[in-house]
CSV table of C-alpha atoms and ligand atoms in Angstrom, one decimal:
chain,number,residue,atom,x,y,z
B,1,MET,CA,0.0,-0.1,0.0
B,2,SER,CA,1.5,3.5,-0.8
B,3,TYR,CA,2.4,5.7,2.1
B,4,VAL,CA,-0.3,8.0,1.4
B,5,ASP,CA,-3.2,5.4,1.7
B,6,GLU,CA,-1.5,3.7,4.7
B,7,ILE,CA,-1.7,7.3,6.4
B,8,ILE,CA,-5.3,8.1,5.5
B,9,GLU,CA,-6.3,4.6,6.6
B,10,LYS,CA,-4.4,5.2,10.0
B,11,VAL,CA,-6.0,8.4,10.6
B,12,VAL,CA,-9.3,7.2,9.9
B,13,LYS,CA,-8.9,4.1,12.2
B,14,GLU,CA,-7.2,6.1,15.2
B,15,ASN,CA,-9.4,9.0,15.1
B,16,PRO,CA,-13.1,7.6,15.0
B,17,ALA,CA,-16.0,10.0,14.8
B,18,GLU,CA,-14.0,12.6,13.4
B,19,PRO,CA,-15.5,12.7,9.7
B,20,GLU,CA,-14.4,16.4,9.1
B,21,PHE,CA,-10.8,15.8,10.2
B,22,HIS,CA,-11.0,12.7,7.9
B,23,GLN,CA,-12.0,14.8,5.0
B,24,ALA,CA,-9.5,17.4,5.4
B,25,VAL,CA,-6.6,14.7,5.8
B,26,LYS,CA,-7.9,12.9,2.7
B,27,GLU,CA,-8.2,16.2,0.4
B,28,VAL,CA,-4.6,17.3,1.5
B,29,LEU,CA,-2.7,13.9,1.4
B,30,GLU,CA,-4.4,13.1,-2.1
B,31,SER,CA,-3.0,16.1,-3.7
B,32,LEU,CA,0.5,15.6,-2.0
B,33,ARG,CA,0.5,12.0,-3.6
B,34,ILE,CA,2.8,13.0,-6.4
B,35,VAL,CA,5.5,14.7,-4.0
B,36,VAL,CA,5.2,11.9,-1.4
B,37,ASP,CA,5.8,9.1,-3.9
B,38,ALA,CA,8.6,10.9,-5.3
B,39,ASN,CA,10.2,11.1,-1.7
B,40,GLU,CA,8.6,7.8,-0.3
B,41,GLU,CA,11.9,6.3,1.3
B,42,LYS,CA,13.0,9.6,3.3
B,43,PHE,CA,9.3,10.5,4.2
B,44,ARG,CA,8.5,7.0,5.6
B,45,ARG,CA,11.9,6.9,7.5
B,46,ASP,CA,11.2,10.0,9.1
B,47,ALA,CA,7.7,9.4,9.7
B,48,LEU,CA,6.8,12.8,8.2
B,49,LEU,CA,3.2,12.1,7.3
B,50,GLU,CA,2.5,10.5,10.8
B,51,ARG,CA,4.1,14.0,12.3
B,52,LEU,CA,2.0,16.0,9.9
B,53,VAL,CA,-1.2,14.5,10.9
B,54,ASN,CA,-0.8,14.4,14.6
B,55,PRO,CA,-1.2,17.6,16.5
B,56,GLU,CA,1.9,18.5,18.4
B,57,ARG,CA,-0.4,19.3,21.3
B,58,GLN,CA,-4.3,19.1,21.7
B,59,ILE,CA,-5.9,20.8,25.0
B,60,LYS,CA,-9.4,20.1,26.1
B,61,PHE,CA,-10.9,22.0,29.1
B,62,ARG,CA,-14.0,22.4,31.2
B,63,VAL,CA,-15.6,26.0,31.0
B,64,PRO,CA,-17.9,26.8,33.7
B,65,TRP,CA,-20.0,30.1,33.7
B,66,VAL,CA,-23.1,31.3,35.3
B,67,ASP,CA,-26.0,32.7,33.1
B,68,ASP,CA,-28.1,35.8,34.2
B,69,ASN,CA,-30.5,33.6,36.2
B,70,GLY,CA,-27.8,32.2,38.5
B,71,GLN,CA,-27.7,28.9,36.6
B,72,VAL,CA,-24.4,27.3,36.2
B,73,HIS,CA,-23.4,25.8,32.7
B,74,VAL,CA,-20.6,23.6,31.6
B,75,ASN,CA,-18.9,23.9,28.1
B,76,THR,CA,-16.1,22.0,26.8
B,77,GLY,CA,-13.3,24.1,25.4
B,78,TYR,CA,-10.5,23.1,23.0
B,79,ARG,CA,-7.1,24.4,21.6
B,80,VAL,CA,-5.4,22.0,19.1
B,81,GLN,CA,-1.6,23.4,18.5
B,82,PHE,CA,-1.0,21.4,15.3
B,83,ASN,CA,2.3,22.5,13.8
B,84,SER,CA,5.0,25.0,14.8
B,85,ALA,CA,7.2,24.4,12.1
B,86,ILE,CA,7.2,27.8,10.6
B,87,GLY,CA,6.1,30.2,13.3
B,88,PRO,CA,3.8,30.3,16.5
B,89,TYR,CA,0.5,28.5,16.3
B,90,LYS,CA,-2.0,30.9,14.8
B,91,GLY,CA,-5.7,30.1,14.0
B,92,GLY,CA,-9.2,31.1,15.0
B,93,LEU,CA,-11.3,30.2,18.0
B,94,ARG,CA,-14.8,29.1,17.1
B,95,LEU,CA,-17.8,29.0,19.3
B,96,HIS,CA,-20.7,27.1,18.0
B,97,PRO,CA,-22.6,24.2,19.5
B,98,SER,CA,-21.3,22.0,16.6
B,99,VAL,CA,-17.7,22.1,18.0
B,100,ASN,CA,-16.1,18.9,19.0
B,101,LEU,CA,-12.3,17.8,18.8
B,102,GLY,CA,-12.8,16.6,15.1
B,103,ILE,CA,-14.0,20.0,14.1
B,104,ILE,CA,-11.0,21.7,15.6
B,105,LYS,CA,-8.8,19.3,14.2
B,106,PHE,CA,-9.8,19.6,10.6
B,107,LEU,CA,-9.7,23.5,11.0
B,108,GLY,CA,-6.2,23.3,12.7
B,109,PHE,CA,-4.9,20.8,10.1
B,110,GLU,CA,-6.1,23.2,7.2
B,111,GLN,CA,-4.7,26.3,8.9
B,112,ILE,CA,-1.2,24.8,8.7
B,113,PHE,CA,-1.0,24.9,4.8
B,114,LYS,CA,-3.3,28.2,4.7
B,115,ASN,CA,-0.6,29.7,7.0
B,116,SER,CA,2.1,28.6,5.1
B,117,LEU,CA,0.4,29.8,1.8
B,118,THR,CA,0.5,33.5,3.2
B,119,GLY,CA,4.2,33.5,3.3
B,120,LEU,CA,4.2,34.6,6.7
B,121,PRO,CA,5.8,33.1,9.8
B,122,ILE,CA,2.9,31.6,11.5
B,123,GLY,CA,2.2,27.8,12.3
B,124,GLY,CA,-1.1,26.1,12.3
B,125,GLY,CA,-3.4,25.9,15.2
B,126,LYS,CA,-7.4,26.3,16.0
B,127,GLY,CA,-9.6,26.3,19.1
B,128,GLY,CA,-12.9,27.0,20.3
B,129,ALA,CA,-15.9,25.6,22.5
B,130,ASP,CA,-19.5,24.0,22.1
B,131,PHE,CA,-21.0,27.2,23.5
B,132,ASP,CA,-23.7,29.0,21.7
B,133,PRO,CA,-23.5,32.8,21.8
B,134,LYS,CA,-26.9,33.3,20.2
B,135,GLY,CA,-29.2,35.1,22.4
B,136,LYS,CA,-27.0,35.2,25.3
B,137,SER,CA,-26.6,38.8,27.0
B,138,ASP,CA,-23.3,40.6,26.9
B,139,ARG,CA,-22.7,39.8,30.5
B,140,GLU,CA,-23.3,36.1,29.9
B,141,ILE,CA,-20.8,36.4,26.9
B,142,MET,CA,-18.4,38.2,29.2
B,143,ALA,CA,-18.7,35.3,32.0
B,144,PHE,CA,-18.0,32.8,29.2
B,145,CYS,CA,-15.2,34.6,27.8
B,146,GLN,CA,-13.4,35.1,31.1
B,147,SER,CA,-13.9,31.4,32.3
B,148,PHE,CA,-12.6,30.1,28.8
B,149,MET,CA,-9.3,32.5,28.9
B,150,LEU,CA,-9.0,31.6,32.6
B,151,GLU,CA,-7.7,28.0,31.3
B,152,LEU,CA,-6.5,29.0,28.0
B,153,TYR,CA,-4.0,31.7,29.0
B,154,LYS,CA,-1.7,28.9,30.3
B,155,TYR,CA,-1.1,27.7,26.8
B,156,ILE,CA,-0.9,30.9,24.6
B,157,GLY,CA,1.3,34.0,24.3
B,158,ALA,CA,2.6,36.4,21.7
B,159,ASP,CA,5.2,34.1,20.7
B,160,THR,CA,3.6,30.8,21.5
B,161,ASP,CA,0.2,30.8,20.2
B,162,VAL,CA,-2.0,33.5,19.1
B,163,PRO,CA,-5.8,32.9,18.6
B,164,ALA,CA,-8.0,34.9,16.8
B,165,GLY,CA,-11.9,35.0,15.6
B,166,ASP,CA,-13.9,32.5,13.6
B,167,ILE,CA,-17.5,31.6,13.6
B,168,GLY,CA,-19.2,32.9,16.8
B,169,THR,CA,-16.0,34.9,17.8
B,170,GLY,CA,-15.9,38.5,16.6
B,171,ALA,CA,-14.6,41.9,18.2
B,172,ARG,CA,-16.6,41.7,21.4
B,173,GLU,CA,-15.6,38.1,22.3
B,174,ILE,CA,-12.0,38.8,21.5
B,175,GLY,CA,-12.3,42.1,23.7
B,176,TYR,CA,-13.3,40.3,26.8
B,177,MET,CA,-10.7,37.5,26.3
B,178,PHE,CA,-8.0,40.1,25.8
B,179,GLY,CA,-9.1,42.0,28.9
B,180,GLN,CA,-9.0,38.6,30.8
B,181,TYR,CA,-5.6,37.4,29.7
B,182,LYS,CA,-4.2,40.9,30.5
B,183,ARG,CA,-5.7,40.8,33.8
B,184,ILE,CA,-4.3,37.2,34.8
B,185,ARG,CA,-0.9,37.8,33.2
B,186,GLY,CA,-0.3,41.3,33.8
B,187,LEU,CA,1.1,41.4,30.3
B,188,PHE,CA,-0.2,43.8,27.4
B,189,GLU,CA,1.1,41.7,24.4
B,190,GLY,CA,-0.4,40.9,20.9
B,191,VAL,CA,-1.7,37.6,22.2
B,192,LEU,CA,-4.9,37.5,20.2
B,193,THR,CA,-5.7,39.2,16.7
B,194,GLY,CA,-8.9,40.7,15.7
B,195,LYS,CA,-8.5,43.2,18.8
B,196,GLY,CA,-10.4,46.6,18.8
B,197,LEU,CA,-8.7,49.6,17.3
B,198,SER,CA,-8.1,51.1,20.5
B,199,PHE,CA,-6.1,48.2,22.2
B,200,GLY,CA,-3.7,47.0,19.3
B,201,GLY,CA,-6.0,45.8,16.6
B,202,SER,CA,-5.1,46.1,13.2
B,203,LEU,CA,-7.0,48.2,10.6
B,204,ALA,CA,-8.7,46.3,7.7
B,205,ARG,CA,-8.5,42.9,10.0
B,206,THR,CA,-12.4,43.1,10.2
B,207,GLU,CA,-12.7,43.3,6.2
B,208,ALA,CA,-9.7,41.2,5.6
B,209,THR,CA,-11.1,37.8,4.9
B,210,GLY,CA,-13.9,39.0,2.6
B,211,TYR,CA,-11.7,41.4,0.9
B,212,GLY,CA,-9.0,39.0,0.5
B,213,LEU,CA,-11.4,36.4,-1.1
B,214,LEU,CA,-12.3,38.9,-3.7
B,215,TYR,CA,-8.8,40.1,-4.5
B,216,ILE,CA,-7.8,36.4,-5.3
B,217,THR,CA,-11.1,35.8,-7.1
B,218,GLU,CA,-10.4,39.0,-9.2
B,219,GLU,CA,-6.8,37.9,-10.1
B,220,MET,CA,-7.8,34.3,-10.9
B,221,LEU,CA,-10.6,35.6,-13.4
B,222,LYS,CA,-7.8,38.2,-14.8
B,223,CYS,CA,-5.5,35.2,-15.6
B,224,HIS,CA,-8.5,33.8,-17.5
B,225,GLY,CA,-9.1,36.9,-19.5
B,226,GLN,CA,-12.2,37.9,-17.3
B,227,SER,CA,-13.1,40.2,-14.3
B,228,LEU,CA,-15.8,40.8,-11.6
B,229,GLU,CA,-17.2,43.6,-13.5
B,230,GLY,CA,-20.8,42.7,-14.3
B,231,LYS,CA,-21.0,39.3,-12.9
B,232,THR,CA,-23.4,38.0,-10.8
B,233,VAL,CA,-22.5,36.6,-7.5
B,234,THR,CA,-24.2,34.4,-4.9
B,235,VAL,CA,-22.9,34.5,-1.1
B,236,SER,CA,-23.7,32.3,1.6
B,237,GLY,CA,-23.5,33.2,5.2
B,238,ALA,CA,-24.1,36.8,6.6
B,239,GLY,CA,-21.2,36.9,9.1
B,240,ASN,CA,-17.7,38.4,9.2
B,241,VAL,CA,-16.4,36.9,5.8
B,242,ALA,CA,-19.8,37.1,4.0
B,243,ILE,CA,-20.5,40.7,4.7
B,244,TYR,CA,-17.0,41.9,3.5
B,245,ALA,CA,-16.9,39.5,0.6
B,246,VAL,CA,-20.3,41.2,-0.6
B,247,GLU,CA,-19.1,44.6,0.2
B,248,LYS,CA,-15.8,44.3,-1.9
B,249,ALA,CA,-17.7,42.1,-4.7
B,250,GLN,CA,-19.7,45.2,-5.2
B,251,GLN,CA,-16.8,47.7,-5.1
B,252,LEU,CA,-15.2,45.6,-7.9
B,253,GLY,CA,-18.4,45.9,-10.1
B,254,ALA,CA,-20.3,42.6,-9.4
B,255,LYS,CA,-23.8,42.4,-8.2
B,256,VAL,CA,-24.3,39.9,-5.1
B,257,VAL,CA,-27.9,38.8,-5.1
B,258,THR,CA,-27.8,36.3,-2.1
B,259,VAL,CA,-26.8,36.0,1.7
B,260,SER,CA,-28.1,33.3,4.1
B,261,ASP,CA,-27.8,32.3,7.7
B,262,SER,CA,-28.6,29.2,9.6
B,263,CYS,CA,-32.3,29.7,9.3
B,264,GLY,CA,-32.7,30.8,5.8
B,265,TRP,CA,-31.7,33.2,2.9
B,266,ALA,CA,-32.5,36.5,1.0
B,267,TYR,CA,-32.4,37.1,-2.4
B,268,ASP,CA,-32.1,40.7,-3.5
B,269,PRO,CA,-32.3,40.9,-7.4
B,270,ASN,CA,-31.1,44.6,-7.3
B,271,GLY,CA,-27.8,43.7,-5.3
B,272,ILE,CA,-27.6,43.1,-1.6
B,273,ASP,CA,-27.8,46.3,0.5
B,274,VAL,CA,-24.5,46.0,2.6
B,275,LYS,CA,-25.2,48.8,4.8
B,276,ALA,CA,-28.4,47.1,5.8
B,277,LEU,CA,-26.8,43.9,6.0
B,278,LYS,CA,-24.3,45.3,8.6
B,279,GLU,CA,-26.7,46.9,10.5
B,280,ILE,CA,-28.9,43.8,11.0
B,281,LYS,CA,-26.1,41.6,11.5
B,282,GLU,CA,-23.2,43.5,13.1
B,283,GLU,CA,-25.3,46.0,15.1
B,284,LYS,CA,-28.5,44.4,16.2
B,285,ARG,CA,-27.4,40.8,15.9
B,286,GLN,CA,-30.9,39.9,14.3
B,287,ARG,CA,-32.0,37.1,11.8
B,288,LEU,CA,-31.9,37.6,8.1
B,289,THR,CA,-35.9,37.6,8.1
B,290,GLU,CA,-35.4,41.5,9.1
B,291,TYR,CA,-33.8,42.3,5.7
B,292,GLN,CA,-37.2,42.4,3.9
B,293,LYS,CA,-37.8,45.5,6.0
B,294,TYR,CA,-35.0,47.1,4.4
B,295,ARG,CA,-35.8,46.0,1.0
B,296,PRO,CA,-39.2,45.3,0.4
B,297,ASN,CA,-38.4,44.0,-3.2
B,298,SER,CA,-36.1,41.2,-1.7
B,299,GLU,CA,-37.2,37.5,-1.0
B,300,TYR,CA,-36.9,35.7,2.0
B,301,HIS,CA,-36.8,31.9,2.0
B,302,GLU,CA,-36.5,29.5,5.1
B,303,GLY,CA,-33.8,26.7,4.8
B,304,LYS,CA,-31.1,26.1,2.1
B,305,GLY,CA,-31.3,27.4,-1.3
B,306,VAL,CA,-28.8,29.8,-2.4
B,307,TRP,CA,-26.8,27.4,-4.6
B,308,ASN,CA,-29.9,27.0,-6.8
B,309,VAL,CA,-30.0,30.7,-7.8
B,310,LYS,CA,-28.4,31.5,-11.4
B,311,SER,CA,-24.8,33.0,-10.9
B,312,ASP,CA,-21.6,33.3,-12.5
B,313,ILE,CA,-19.5,33.1,-9.4
B,314,ALA,CA,-20.4,31.2,-6.1
B,315,LEU,CA,-18.9,32.0,-2.9
B,316,PRO,CA,-19.5,29.9,0.1
B,317,CYS,CA,-18.9,31.9,3.4
B,318,ALA,CA,-20.7,30.2,6.0
B,319,THR,CA,-19.5,26.8,7.1
B,320,GLN,CA,-18.3,23.4,6.4
B,321,ASN,CA,-20.0,21.3,3.8
B,322,GLU,CA,-22.7,23.5,3.0
B,323,LEU,CA,-22.2,23.0,-0.7
B,324,ASP,CA,-22.8,19.4,-1.7
B,325,LEU,CA,-23.0,17.2,-4.9
B,326,GLU,CA,-26.5,18.3,-5.5
B,327,ASP,CA,-25.6,22.1,-5.0
B,328,ALA,CA,-22.8,21.5,-7.3
B,329,LYS,CA,-24.9,20.1,-10.1
B,330,ALA,CA,-27.3,23.1,-9.9
B,331,LEU,CA,-24.4,25.6,-10.0
B,332,VAL,CA,-23.0,23.9,-13.1
B,333,ALA,CA,-26.4,23.5,-14.6
B,334,ASN,CA,-26.8,27.3,-14.1
B,335,GLY,CA,-23.6,28.2,-15.9
B,336,VAL,CA,-21.5,29.1,-12.9
B,337,ILE,CA,-17.7,29.7,-13.9
B,338,ALA,CA,-16.0,29.9,-10.5
B,339,VAL,CA,-16.3,28.8,-6.9
B,340,CYS,CA,-14.1,30.3,-4.6
B,341,GLU,CA,-14.4,29.3,-0.7
B,342,GLY,CA,-14.6,32.1,1.7
B,343,ALA,CA,-15.3,29.5,4.5
B,344,ASN,CA,-13.3,26.5,5.6
B,345,MET,CA,-14.0,23.3,3.8
B,346,PRO,CA,-17.5,24.3,2.8
B,347,THR,CA,-17.3,22.2,-0.4
B,348,THR,CA,-17.7,18.3,0.1
B,349,LEU,CA,-15.1,16.1,-1.6
B,350,GLU,CA,-17.6,14.8,-4.3
B,351,ALA,CA,-18.9,18.4,-5.1
B,352,THR,CA,-15.3,19.8,-5.4
B,353,LYS,CA,-14.7,16.8,-8.0
B,354,TYR,CA,-17.7,17.3,-10.0
B,355,LEU,CA,-17.0,21.2,-10.1
B,356,GLN,CA,-13.5,20.6,-11.5
B,357,GLU,CA,-14.6,17.7,-13.7
B,358,ASN,CA,-17.0,20.3,-15.3
B,359,GLY,CA,-14.1,22.9,-15.8
B,360,ILE,CA,-15.2,25.4,-13.0
B,361,TYR,CA,-12.4,27.6,-11.8
B,362,PHE,CA,-12.5,26.3,-7.8
B,363,ILE,CA,-10.0,28.1,-5.4
B,364,PRO,CA,-10.2,26.1,-1.9
B,365,GLY,CA,-10.7,27.9,1.3
B,366,LYS,CA,-7.0,27.5,2.4
B,367,ALA,CA,-6.0,29.6,-0.4
B,368,ALA,CA,-9.0,31.7,-1.0
B,369,ASN,CA,-9.8,32.7,2.8
B,370,ALA,CA,-6.1,33.1,3.8
B,371,GLY,CA,-6.6,37.0,3.9
B,372,GLY,CA,-7.9,36.9,7.2
B,373,VAL,CA,-5.1,35.0,9.0
B,374,ALA,CA,-2.5,37.1,6.7
B,375,THR,CA,-3.8,40.2,8.1
B,376,SER,CA,-3.6,38.8,11.6
B,377,ALA,CA,0.0,38.2,11.2
B,378,LEU,CA,0.3,42.0,10.0
B,379,GLU,CA,-1.6,42.6,13.1
B,380,MET,CA,1.1,40.8,15.2
B,381,ALA,CA,3.8,42.6,13.2
B,382,GLN,CA,2.2,46.0,14.2
B,383,ASN,CA,2.0,44.9,17.8
B,384,SER,CA,5.6,43.9,17.9
B,385,GLU,CA,6.9,47.2,16.7
B,386,ARG,CA,4.2,48.9,18.7
B,387,LEU,CA,2.9,50.9,15.8
B,388,SER,CA,-0.5,50.9,13.7
B,389,TRP,CA,-0.4,51.2,10.0
B,390,SER,CA,-2.9,53.0,7.9
B,391,PHE,CA,-5.9,51.1,6.4
B,392,GLU,CA,-4.5,51.7,2.9
B,393,LYS,CA,-1.2,50.1,4.0
B,394,VAL,CA,-2.7,46.9,5.4
B,395,ASP,CA,-5.0,46.6,2.6
B,396,ALA,CA,-2.4,47.1,-0.2
B,397,LYS,CA,-0.4,44.4,1.8
B,398,LEU,CA,-3.5,42.1,1.8
B,399,LYS,CA,-3.9,42.7,-1.8
B,400,ALA,CA,-0.3,42.0,-2.6
B,401,ILE,CA,-0.4,38.7,-0.4
B,402,MET,CA,-3.5,37.3,-2.2
B,403,ILE,CA,-2.0,38.0,-5.8
B,404,ASP,CA,1.1,36.4,-5.0
B,405,LEU,CA,-0.6,33.6,-3.2
B,406,PHE,CA,-2.6,33.0,-6.5
B,407,HIS,CA,0.4,32.7,-8.6
B,408,ASN,CA,2.3,30.6,-6.2
B,409,ILE,CA,-0.5,27.8,-6.1
B,410,GLU,CA,-0.9,28.4,-10.0
B,411,ASN,CA,2.8,27.7,-10.4
B,412,ALA,CA,2.7,24.8,-8.3
B,413,ALA,CA,-0.3,23.1,-10.1
B,414,LYS,CA,1.5,23.8,-13.2
B,415,LYS,CA,4.9,22.4,-11.9
B,416,TYR,CA,3.5,19.2,-11.0
B,417,GLY,CA,1.4,18.6,-14.3
B,418,PHE,CA,-2.0,19.6,-12.7
B,419,ASP,CA,-2.4,22.9,-14.5
B,420,GLY,CA,-5.5,25.0,-13.2
B,421,ASN,CA,-6.1,22.5,-10.2
B,422,TYR,CA,-5.9,25.1,-7.5
B,423,VAL,CA,-6.6,22.3,-5.0
B,424,VAL,CA,-3.5,20.4,-5.9
B,425,GLY,CA,-1.6,23.7,-6.2
B,426,ALA,CA,-2.6,25.2,-2.8
B,427,ASN,CA,-1.8,21.9,-1.0
B,428,ILE,CA,1.4,21.2,-2.6
B,429,ALA,CA,2.8,25.0,-2.2
B,430,GLY,CA,1.5,24.9,1.5
B,431,PHE,CA,3.2,21.7,2.2
B,432,GLU,CA,6.7,22.4,0.6
B,433,LYS,CA,7.5,25.2,3.0
B,434,VAL,CA,6.3,23.4,6.2
B,435,VAL,CA,8.2,20.1,5.2
B,436,ASP,CA,11.4,22.0,4.4
B,437,ALA,CA,11.2,23.6,7.9
B,438,MET,CA,10.3,20.3,9.8
B,439,ASN,CA,13.1,18.5,7.8
B,440,ALA,CA,15.5,21.3,8.8
B,441,GLN,CA,14.8,21.2,12.6
B,442,GLY,CA,15.1,17.2,13.0
B,443,ILE,CA,12.8,15.0,14.8
B,444,VAL,CA,10.8,16.9,16.9
T,1,NDP,P1,-19.5,34.4,11.7
T,1,NDP,O1,-19.9,33.7,13.0
T,1,NDP,O2,-19.3,35.9,11.6
T,1,NDP,O3,-20.6,34.0,10.6
T,1,NDP,C1,-21.0,32.8,10.2
T,1,NDP,C2,-22.0,32.8,9.2
T,1,NDP,O4,-22.2,31.5,8.7
T,1,NDP,C3,-23.4,33.3,9.9
T,1,NDP,O5,-24.2,34.0,9.0
T,1,NDP,C4,-24.1,31.9,10.2
T,1,NDP,O6,-25.6,31.9,10.7
T,1,NDP,C5,-23.7,31.0,9.2
T,1,NDP,N1,-23.7,29.7,9.7
T,1,NDP,C6,-22.7,29.3,10.8
T,1,NDP,N2,-22.8,27.8,11.0
T,1,NDP,C7,-23.8,27.6,9.9
T,1,NDP,C8,-24.4,26.2,10.0
T,1,NDP,N3,-24.1,25.1,10.5
T,1,NDP,N4,-25.4,26.0,9.1
T,1,NDP,C9,-25.7,27.3,8.4
T,1,NDP,N5,-25.1,28.5,8.5
T,1,NDP,C10,-24.4,28.6,9.3
T,1,NDP,O7,-18.4,33.8,11.2
T,1,NDP,P2,-17.3,34.0,10.1
T,1,NDP,O8,-17.9,34.7,9.0
T,1,NDP,O9,-15.9,34.4,10.7
T,1,NDP,O10,-16.9,32.6,9.4
T,1,NDP,C11,-17.6,32.0,8.1
T,1,NDP,C12,-16.6,31.0,7.7
T,1,NDP,O11,-15.4,31.4,7.3
T,1,NDP,C13,-16.2,29.7,8.7
T,1,NDP,O12,-16.0,28.6,7.9
T,1,NDP,C14,-14.9,30.2,9.2
T,1,NDP,O13,-14.2,29.1,9.5
T,1,NDP,C15,-14.2,30.9,8.0
T,1,NDP,N6,-13.1,31.7,8.1
T,1,NDP,C16,-13.2,32.8,8.8
T,1,NDP,C17,-12.4,34.0,9.1
T,1,NDP,C18,-12.4,34.9,9.7
T,1,NDP,O14,-11.3,35.7,9.6
T,1,NDP,N7,-13.3,35.2,10.5
T,1,NDP,C19,-10.9,33.4,8.1
T,1,NDP,C20,-11.2,32.4,7.3
T,1,NDP,C21,-12.1,31.6,7.2
T,1,NDP,P3,-26.1,32.1,11.9
T,1,NDP,O15,-25.7,33.5,12.6
T,1,NDP,O16,-27.4,31.8,11.8
T,1,NDP,O17,-25.4,31.0,13.0
T,2,2IT,O1,-9.9,30.2,9.7
T,2,2IT,C1,-9.2,31.4,9.7
T,2,2IT,O2,-8.1,31.4,9.1
T,2,2IT,C2,-9.5,32.2,10.8
T,2,2IT,N1,-10.6,31.9,11.7
T,2,2IT,C3,-8.7,33.3,11.0
T,2,2IT,C4,-7.6,33.0,11.8
T,2,2IT,C5,-6.5,34.0,12.6
T,2,2IT,O3,-5.8,33.9,13.4
T,2,2IT,O4,-7.0,35.1,12.0
């Protein structure tokens, strides 16, 4: 059996009930097959793949907190420190009831290659808890965040492990966590990114993931003689990534006609009103049902449905496995030309294969959404030099990073005979730097 197949089998056997982690490992290792086969003897002797798929450390802890009625709740917190070969662990904290160890491991594993692709010195990690921030008061959110940090602080630091936001963790949560870390450690340091602008946050970090997604999409289209101008775009999600993807897509001349949340989706034939979306989601923290009050000509539908809307470009920006084979078929039937992932692993393996086989340009999340973590690394750089850069400076660096990243994955795909396959290109290009650093640092 080939080394790649052996490791995939081992991961499935040794990590039961972690299907998302299996999926992420399969996608990456299948792409690396050509590189691994060419180096099989050395990689086997060094147990390189075993070291790659086993986190350096995984931390699981109890998070007790008290609600506004005096009731005590207990959640489970996680931090998976996956790989520090190229820099301190870096990756977000997800707060969502669906969080479990397998979800955090899939996200942490993806983060290794994504962070490598940014070209910046950051290793891979991820964390979170099965806490549901929905419907909680600010005091309850603070109580949870403080309790979470009371344990997490032992394992993180500006040069060790630097968490950030992800689903359910935005500026409010990062603020409470930062305050608690500072209080416990007596240390004002860049231990978290996505901080408020008044205490070390970076301009453009809020926008970075969505903007970066559009910068790479535009560059990819440009290389195929096209542009975003005049294109119809479908977006899923209505959170941080989705909002700024909509904003930048429209700035670049496209018309975005959908957004969604976990209850339903909005269709606005005249183009999503970003100002209304921000007010509903960022300020009032309401459901998308409210959108129709701002835009009477829009439609609201319960459940799933964004991928059945005719579009040129689809940008899944909500969560993992939200775009399955049926959705891929609907997209292709409706003439989509590109699918670029704002979320982490939103497309199932079968759907990805179908899109690629039908000639759709497909950029995987670890490349397409890397602008968020890249800008987090720029926030770390600003914190280290105790300076704050202008919005224009950060945004220009973000754009340059995304353009470089695109050419890097495109060239890697070409070099190995997979021209136009950005999944293979991203996995190989991300892996090459990590493996070089792992080899240089010996068996650790
Ligand atoms: P937010 O919490 O800001 O928004 C998430 C959005 O997705 C919400 O609209 C939410 O709806 C929807 N959603 C979440 N879970 C589900 C689900 N199970 N089914 C249907 N809809 C769902 O998160 P972000 O925008 O930050 O993250 C979105 C995706 O992008 C995630 O995959 C994340 O890992 C990834 N990502 C985020 C980065 C960042 O910088 N924030 C960077 C790179 C990737 P509802 O509010 O109803 O739950
Ligand atoms: O998935 C991701 O890349 C993030 N949630 C952002 C991580 C970060 O450290 O900014």
